[in-house]
Coordinates of C-alpha atoms in Angstrom, one line a residue:
M205 CA 151.6 40.3 91.4
W206 CA 148.4 41.7 89.6
I207 CA 146.7 42.2 92.8
L208 CA 149.6 44.6 94.0
I209 CA 149.6 46.7 91.2
V210 CA 145.7 47.1 91.7
L211 CA 146.0 48.1 95.4
L212 CA 148.9 50.7 94.3
A213 CA 146.9 51.9 91.7
L214 CA 144.2 52.4 94.1
L215 CA 146.6 54.0 96.8
L216 CA 147.6 56.6 94.3
L217 CA 144.3 57.2 92.6
L218 CA 141.5 57.3 95.4
P219 CA 143.3 60.0 97.7
G220 CA 143.7 62.5 95.0
S221 CA 140.1 61.7 93.3
F222 CA 138.5 62.2 96.5
F223 CA 140.8 65.0 97.6
Y224 CA 140.1 66.8 94.0
L225 CA 136.3 66.0 93.9
V226 CA 135.3 67.3 97.4
A227 CA 137.8 70.3 97.7
L228 CA 138.8 71.8 94.1
R229 CA 136.1 70.8 91.5
R230 CA 133.3 73.4 90.7
R231 CA 130.1 72.3 92.2
P232 CA 126.7 73.5 90.8
R233 CA 125.2 76.4 92.7
R234 CA 122.2 75.2 95.1
R235 CA 119.9 77.1 97.2
R236 CA 119.8 76.0 100.7
K237 CA 117.5 76.9 103.5
A238 CA 119.6 78.6 106.6
S239 CA 119.9 76.3 109.7
A240 CA 118.0 77.2 113.0
K241 CA 121.3 77.4 114.3
R242 CA 122.6 79.8 111.7
K243 CA 119.7 82.0 112.2
Q244 CA 120.1 82.3 115.8
T245 CA 123.9 83.1 115.6
F246 CA 124.4 87.0 115.1
S247 CA 121.0 87.7 114.9
S248 CA 121.4 91.2 113.2
G249 CA 124.6 89.8 111.4
P250 CA 122.0 88.2 108.6
K251 CA 119.7 90.7 108.4
T252 CA 122.2 92.9 107.7
F253 CA 123.8 91.1 104.8
R254 CA 120.3 90.5 103.4
M255 CA 119.8 94.5 103.3
D256 CA 123.4 94.6 102.0
R257 CA 122.3 92.0 99.2
D258 CA 119.3 93.7 98.8
W259 CA 121.1 97.2 97.9
L260 CA 123.7 95.5 95.5
R261 CA 121.0 94.1 93.5
E262 CA 119.4 97.3 93.1
T263 CA 122.7 99.4 92.8
T264 CA 123.4 100.0 89.2
K265 CA 126.7 97.8 88.1
Q266 CA 127.7 96.6 85.0
D267 CA 129.0 93.2 83.9
M268 CA 132.9 93.0 83.2
Y269 CA 134.3 90.2 81.5
L270 CA 137.9 89.0 81.0
T271 CA 139.9 86.5 79.1
S272 CA 142.3 84.7 81.8
R273 CA 145.9 83.2 80.7
D274 CA 144.6 79.8 80.3
G275 CA 141.6 81.1 78.3
L276 CA 138.8 81.0 80.8
R277 CA 135.9 83.6 80.5
L278 CA 135.9 85.6 83.8
H279 CA 133.5 87.9 85.3
A280 CA 133.5 90.4 87.8
Y281 CA 130.7 93.5 88.5
L282 CA 131.9 97.0 87.9
L283 CA 130.4 99.6 90.3
P284 CA 131.8 103.0 89.2
Q285 CA 130.4 106.2 90.5
G286 CA 132.1 109.9 90.3
D287 CA 134.9 110.2 88.4
C288 CA 136.3 106.7 89.0
K289 CA 139.7 107.8 90.6
S290 CA 139.4 105.2 93.8
F291 CA 138.8 101.8 93.1
V292 CA 138.4 99.1 95.5
V293 CA 138.9 95.4 94.2
V294 CA 137.0 93.0 96.5
C295 CA 137.7 89.1 96.3
H296 CA 135.4 86.6 97.7
G297 CA 135.7 83.3 99.8
Y298 CA 136.0 79.7 98.9
R299 CA 132.7 78.7 97.2
A300 CA 131.0 82.0 97.4
H301 CA 130.7 84.5 94.7
A302 CA 131.0 88.3 93.9
A303 CA 127.7 89.3 95.3
S304 CA 128.3 87.4 98.6
T305 CA 130.9 90.5 99.3
A306 CA 127.9 92.8 99.1
H307 CA 128.4 93.8 103.3
Y308 CA 131.9 94.8 102.6
A309 CA 131.1 96.3 98.9
R310 CA 128.5 98.8 100.2
H311 CA 130.5 100.2 103.1
F312 CA 133.4 100.8 100.3
Y313 CA 130.9 102.2 97.6
E314 CA 129.0 104.7 100.5
A315 CA 132.7 105.9 101.2
G316 CA 133.2 107.3 97.7
A317 CA 134.8 104.1 96.3
S318 CA 134.1 102.7 93.0
L319 CA 134.2 98.8 93.0
L320 CA 135.3 96.1 91.1
L321 CA 133.8 93.0 92.7
I322 CA 135.3 89.7 91.3
D323 CA 133.8 86.1 90.6
A324 CA 137.0 83.9 90.9
R325 CA 137.5 81.3 88.6
A326 CA 134.8 78.2 89.0
H327 CA 133.1 80.5 91.0
G328 CA 129.8 82.5 90.0
E329 CA 129.6 83.8 86.7
S330 CA 133.3 83.1 85.8
G331 CA 134.1 79.8 83.7
G332 CA 136.5 77.1 84.9
K333 CA 135.9 74.1 86.9
R334 CA 138.7 73.7 89.1
I335 CA 139.2 75.9 92.2
G336 CA 142.7 77.6 92.4
M337 CA 142.5 78.4 95.8
G338 CA 143.8 81.9 95.8
W339 CA 147.1 80.9 93.7
P340 CA 146.4 81.0 89.6
E341 CA 143.5 83.6 90.8
R342 CA 146.5 85.9 92.0
L343 CA 147.7 86.3 88.2
D344 CA 143.9 86.9 87.4
V345 CA 143.9 89.6 89.7
V346 CA 146.5 91.2 88.1
D347 CA 145.1 91.3 85.2
W348 CA 141.4 92.8 86.4
I349 CA 144.1 95.5 87.7
A350 CA 145.4 96.1 84.2
E351 CA 142.0 96.4 82.8
L352 CA 141.0 98.8 85.0
N353 CA 144.0 100.7 84.2
R354 CA 143.4 100.7 80.8
R355 CA 139.9 101.6 81.1
Y356 CA 140.1 104.5 83.6
D357 CA 143.8 105.6 83.0
N358 CA 145.5 104.3 86.1
P359 CA 143.2 105.0 89.2
R360 CA 143.9 104.3 92.8
I361 CA 143.5 100.9 93.7
A362 CA 143.6 99.0 97.1
L363 CA 142.9 95.0 96.9
F364 CA 140.4 93.5 99.8
G365 CA 140.1 90.0 100.1
V366 CA 138.4 87.5 102.5
S367 CA 139.1 83.9 103.3
M368 CA 140.4 82.7 99.9
G369 CA 139.9 86.3 98.9
G370 CA 142.1 87.4 101.3
A371 CA 144.7 84.7 100.4
T372 CA 144.2 85.7 96.9
V373 CA 145.3 89.5 97.6
L374 CA 148.0 88.1 99.7
N375 CA 149.4 86.1 96.8
A376 CA 148.9 89.1 94.0
A377 CA 151.4 91.1 96.9
G378 CA 154.3 89.3 95.4
E379 CA 153.8 90.0 91.6
A380 CA 155.2 92.7 89.7
L381 CA 151.5 95.4 90.2
P382 CA 151.6 98.9 88.9
E383 CA 152.5 101.7 90.9
N384 CA 149.0 102.9 91.5
V385 CA 148.2 99.7 93.3
R386 CA 148.2 101.5 96.3
C387 CA 147.3 98.8 99.2
I388 CA 146.1 95.7 100.3
V389 CA 143.8 94.6 103.3
S390 CA 143.3 90.4 103.7
D391 CA 140.9 89.3 106.2
C392 CA 141.6 85.8 107.9
A393 CA 143.7 84.6 104.9
Y394 CA 145.5 81.2 105.1
V395 CA 149.5 82.1 103.8
S396 CA 150.1 78.2 103.1
L397 CA 147.9 75.9 100.9
K398 CA 149.7 72.9 102.1
D399 CA 149.4 73.6 106.0
E400 CA 145.4 74.7 105.4
F401 CA 144.9 71.4 103.7
L402 CA 146.4 69.5 106.3
H403 CA 144.9 71.5 108.8
Q404 CA 141.1 70.8 107.1
L405 CA 141.9 67.1 106.6
R406 CA 142.5 66.6 110.5
R407 CA 139.6 69.0 111.6
F408 CA 136.8 67.7 109.2
Y409 CA 137.8 64.4 108.0
H410 CA 140.3 63.3 110.6
L411 CA 142.8 62.1 108.0
P412 CA 146.8 62.1 108.5
G413 CA 148.9 64.6 106.6
L414 CA 149.9 61.4 104.5
F415 CA 146.8 61.5 102.4
L416 CA 147.6 64.7 101.2
Y417 CA 151.0 63.5 100.0
L418 CA 149.3 60.9 98.3
A419 CA 146.7 63.0 97.0
D420 CA 148.7 65.6 95.4
P421 CA 150.5 63.9 92.2
L422 CA 146.6 63.6 90.8
C423 CA 145.5 66.7 91.6
R424 CA 148.6 68.3 89.9
L425 CA 146.9 66.4 87.0
L426 CA 143.4 67.2 87.7
A427 CA 143.6 70.9 89.1
G428 CA 146.7 72.0 87.0
Y429 CA 148.9 72.8 90.3
S430 CA 150.2 71.2 93.3
P431 CA 148.7 71.5 97.0
L432 CA 152.1 70.7 97.8
R433 CA 154.4 72.8 96.1
D434 CA 152.1 75.5 95.3
G435 CA 150.2 78.5 97.3
D436 CA 153.3 79.7 99.4
G437 CA 151.9 82.9 100.8
C438 CA 154.9 83.9 103.1
A439 CA 157.3 83.6 99.7
Q440 CA 154.7 86.1 98.1
L441 CA 155.0 88.2 100.7
R442 CA 158.4 88.6 101.2
R443 CA 158.3 90.3 97.6
C444 CA 155.7 92.4 98.6
K445 CA 155.9 96.2 98.3
R446 CA 152.6 97.8 99.3
P447 CA 151.4 98.5 102.6
V448 CA 149.0 95.6 104.1
L449 CA 146.6 95.7 106.5
L450 CA 146.1 91.8 107.8
I451 CA 142.9 90.9 110.0
H452 CA 141.8 87.9 111.8
G453 CA 139.3 86.7 114.4
G454 CA 140.9 85.3 117.3
S455 CA 138.5 82.0 117.4
D456 CA 138.9 81.3 113.5
D457 CA 139.0 77.4 113.6
F458 CA 138.7 77.2 110.0
V459 CA 141.9 79.3 108.7
P460 CA 144.0 79.1 112.4
P461 CA 145.1 83.0 113.5
E462 CA 148.8 81.7 113.5
M463 CA 148.5 82.2 110.2
L464 CA 148.4 86.0 110.7
Q465 CA 151.4 85.8 112.3
R466 CA 153.6 84.1 109.5
A467 CA 152.1 86.7 107.2
W468 CA 153.1 89.3 109.6
N469 CA 156.7 87.7 109.8
A470 CA 157.1 87.6 106.3
L471 CA 156.0 91.0 105.2
P472 CA 159.1 93.3 104.9
G473 CA 157.2 96.9 104.5
P474 CA 154.7 98.7 106.0
K475 CA 152.2 96.4 107.7
E476 CA 149.4 97.1 110.4
R477 CA 147.3 93.9 112.2
L478 CA 143.7 93.6 113.5
I479 CA 143.0 90.5 115.8
V480 CA 139.1 90.3 116.5
P481 CA 138.8 88.4 120.0
G482 CA 135.5 85.7 120.0
A483 CA 135.3 86.3 116.1
G484 CA 135.0 82.6 114.0
H485 CA 136.2 82.7 110.5
A486 CA 135.2 85.4 108.3
E487 CA 133.1 87.2 111.3
S488 CA 135.2 90.3 112.2
A489 CA 133.1 92.4 110.5
L490 CA 129.8 90.8 112.3
V491 CA 131.5 91.0 116.0
D492 CA 133.0 94.1 116.4
P493 CA 132.0 95.9 113.4
A494 CA 133.0 99.4 115.0
R495 CA 136.5 98.1 115.4
Y496 CA 136.7 96.6 112.2
W497 CA 136.2 99.1 110.2
A498 CA 137.7 101.8 111.7
A499 CA 140.7 100.0 111.2
V500 CA 140.1 99.5 107.6
D501 CA 138.9 102.9 106.9
A502 CA 142.2 104.5 108.9
F503 CA 144.5 102.3 106.8
L504 CA 142.8 102.8 103.4
K505 CA 142.7 106.7 104.2
K506 CA 146.4 106.7 105.4
Y507 CA 147.6 105.0 102.0
A508 CA 145.2 104.8 99.3

C-alpha cells in the first residue's frame, strides 16, 4: 500500500515539478556565445540587431516602475520624445527582456513615436520568480497603460508584441482597455497556452499530452495559474474592440502558423494579417523587412 502511495505521489509530483522548473521558473541571466550556426544565419540580421542594441544603449531613456496587482515591482524603459502624444508599448518574448526589442523599438522611435519597453514579470529588471506566458502579464499591460495615461494625459497608444509578447497583447485585447488604445500588432503569437505547451512537449521532449495533464495541478500551485484552463487567447479576442494586425512566419515551427488563423477567426472587428514565407519564429522582420515594416507602418498610420 505504501509503495502504491509513493508511486502515485511521484506520478503527480514529478511531471509538475519538471514542467515548472524547465518552463515556468525564472532563470538567472547568463551571457553565452553565439553558435557558429547562428552567426551564419541571416548574416546581416545579427549585425543590424547589435547596432540597434547600441542605439538603445545610447538613447536617452528613463527607468519606470510599477507595482503589479499581486505585489511585484515591474520595470520598463520609457523613451519619451516630442509632445508624447503617441506611444508604442512594446512587449518582448519568452526569456528575453526589454532591451531585446531594440530592433523594433528603433523603427517606431525614428518614426516619431514615444516608447514604453516593458520587462515582463520574471524577466529583465522586473520582479517575480514565475513566468506567466502572457496570461497574468495581460493585466500588467493594462496597468502600464493606466500609468502612461496618468503621466501624459491619455496619449494615442498602440500595443506591439513578439512571441510571448504577442500573446500578451492579444490577451490584453480582451480586457477593458481605455479608448486611447487605438490598435494592436502581434507577431508570431500563440492563442492557446494549452495547445502551445502540448506542441512544445511533443516537439522538444517527445512527451505525450498526458504529461501536461499530470503536471497541471502542481503548476497551478507553483505558478499561480493553470496551463490547461488559463491562457485562452481566442476567448480574449472575441471580446476585442480594437483593430488587430496579426503577423506570422510561414515556416515557424515553434508557434505553428495555424495559431494566426485561429486568432483571425476569433476577432470580431477590423483585422489585417501578414504571413511571411520562409520566416521562422520571430524572423519575419529579418526575412522580409520591407514587406514587414510596410504592413506595420500602414496599419499604425491607419489606426493610431
